Amino acid sequence: MDKLQHQTYQDEIHSLQEEIRLLEQQSQNSQSYMGSFLKTIDMQREQFNVRNHESWKCSNTDLEAQIDQAESQIALLTQLTGIGFTKCIMTTVGKGNDKRKQYRLSGYSHSLQFDLEFELMEVQDVGITAKSLIINTLTTDQNL
């Protein structure tokens, strides 16, 4: 009986070692894929950096092509992360130097729906412009 139990334990150990090896391999593959994905995102971000205002002048076909490219990038990010946005509402509050933009994002993450409200306030002080982010509420709808 002792020998049979010992063999059962050995089999379980070998099975767990194999599972660990497969998980480590999956982790390495994910890390290398994520590294290449981040490099791609960095390159795309570099493309969107605008160095002068002349580059904003485009024809309608150029703008449509940029919109199509942005939509495909959003679809890719949604597919990779599982996070998608369904609605964005922006309102401006305040007057003069006290202008704030309030945003409300609605979206989903896999089967979880969420609403995110936040406020961006631009502050100008001695020639330095900074934007501060104030998160008001975060609500989730767990109708699973």
XYZ file of C-alpha atoms in Angstrom:
144
model
C 0.000 0.000 0.000
C 2.846 2.349 0.844
C 4.473 1.770 -2.564
C 1.210 2.499 -4.404
C 0.708 5.714 -2.455
C 4.316 6.719 -3.121
C 3.840 6.130 -6.872
C 0.640 8.204 -6.814
C 2.502 11.061 -5.174
C 5.335 10.784 -7.699
C 2.863 10.897 -10.583
C 1.192 13.960 -9.087
C 4.588 15.650 -8.639
C 5.516 14.972 -12.279
C 2.138 16.253 -13.419
C 2.544 19.459 -11.399
C 6.106 19.945 -12.669
C 4.871 19.653 -16.246
C 2.090 22.136 -15.540
C 4.625 24.567 -14.018
C 6.860 24.204 -17.089
C 3.927 24.944 -19.430
C 2.854 27.963 -17.368
C 6.403 29.335 -17.330
C 6.566 28.922 -21.106
C 3.224 30.715 -21.517
C 4.458 33.503 -19.249
C 7.633 33.946 -21.293
C 5.605 34.021 -24.517
C 3.236 36.594 -23.032
C 6.112 38.765 -21.833
C 7.826 38.722 -25.219
C 4.520 39.458 -26.973
C 3.799 42.278 -24.520
C 7.271 43.712 -25.089
C 6.756 43.794 -28.855
C 3.254 45.170 -28.360
C 4.605 48.001 -26.173
C 7.255 48.781 -28.786
C 4.513 48.997 -31.415
C 2.468 51.294 -29.195
C 5.525 53.504 -28.609
C 6.158 53.746 -32.347
C 2.517 54.643 -32.977
C 2.637 57.239 -30.207
C 5.713 58.757 -31.864
C 3.734 59.017 -35.103
C 1.001 60.972 -33.352
C 3.362 63.448 -31.693
C 2.915 66.771 -33.408
C 5.999 68.938 -33.594
C 4.477 71.898 -35.442
C 1.030 73.189 -36.241
C 1.561 72.898 -40.003
C 1.188 69.139 -39.726
C -2.424 69.620 -38.597
C -3.377 70.893 -42.044
C -4.646 67.830 -43.894
C -7.106 67.045 -46.617
C -10.392 65.287 -45.888
C -9.077 62.003 -47.280
C -6.026 62.215 -44.980
C -8.288 62.840 -41.997
C -10.551 59.937 -42.957
C -7.513 57.664 -43.253
C -6.307 58.794 -39.818
C -9.762 58.149 -38.347
C -9.812 54.655 -39.869
C -6.338 53.969 -38.482
C -7.330 55.233 -35.015
C -10.490 53.096 -35.046
C -8.491 49.993 -35.950
C -5.999 50.749 -33.153
C -8.845 51.163 -30.662
C -10.333 47.856 -31.824
C -6.959 46.164 -31.338
C -6.538 47.607 -27.839
C -10.088 46.575 -26.948
C -9.403 43.058 -28.157
C -6.104 42.812 -26.264
C -7.198 44.346 -22.975
C -10.883 43.452 -22.896
C -11.686 47.068 -22.005
C -13.948 49.018 -24.323
C -15.576 52.416 -24.106
C -19.141 52.889 -25.264
C -19.796 56.541 -24.458
C -17.852 59.680 -23.573
C -19.518 62.921 -22.479
C -17.468 66.088 -21.911
C -18.838 69.286 -20.396
C -17.022 72.527 -19.620
C -17.756 74.092 -16.236
C -16.688 77.511 -15.010
C -15.600 80.718 -16.646
C -12.358 82.586 -17.223
C -9.342 81.052 -15.532
C -11.518 78.631 -13.546
C -12.539 76.435 -16.506
C -12.792 72.748 -15.828
C -13.704 69.913 -18.138
C -15.828 67.155 -16.685
C -15.800 63.783 -18.400
C -18.038 60.759 -18.045
C -16.868 57.523 -19.646
C -19.029 54.450 -19.928
C -17.641 51.128 -20.951
C -17.053 47.497 -20.184
C -14.315 45.167 -19.103
C -15.144 41.629 -20.145
C -18.575 41.164 -18.516
C -18.346 44.096 -16.081
C -19.880 47.430 -17.091
C -18.554 50.657 -15.581
C -19.038 54.408 -15.481
C -16.120 56.696 -14.687
C -16.500 60.385 -13.926
C -13.502 62.666 -13.669
C -12.582 66.308 -13.994
C -9.599 67.961 -15.661
C -8.623 71.390 -14.443
C -5.992 73.490 -16.197
C -3.895 75.628 -13.903
C -1.601 78.374 -15.198
C 1.063 79.712 -12.876
C 4.092 81.766 -13.922
C 4.046 80.540 -17.510
C 3.730 76.886 -16.526
C 0.587 75.074 -17.549
C -0.369 71.951 -15.667
C -3.413 69.755 -15.806
C -4.692 68.113 -12.695
C -6.961 65.108 -12.673
C -9.710 64.832 -10.090
C -11.620 61.571 -9.985
C -15.092 62.133 -8.599
C -16.760 58.756 -8.652
C -16.305 55.279 -9.946
C -19.335 53.091 -10.231
C -19.717 49.611 -11.585
C -22.752 47.709 -12.646
C -22.353 44.070 -11.773
C -25.261 42.634 -13.719
C -23.430 39.433 -14.544
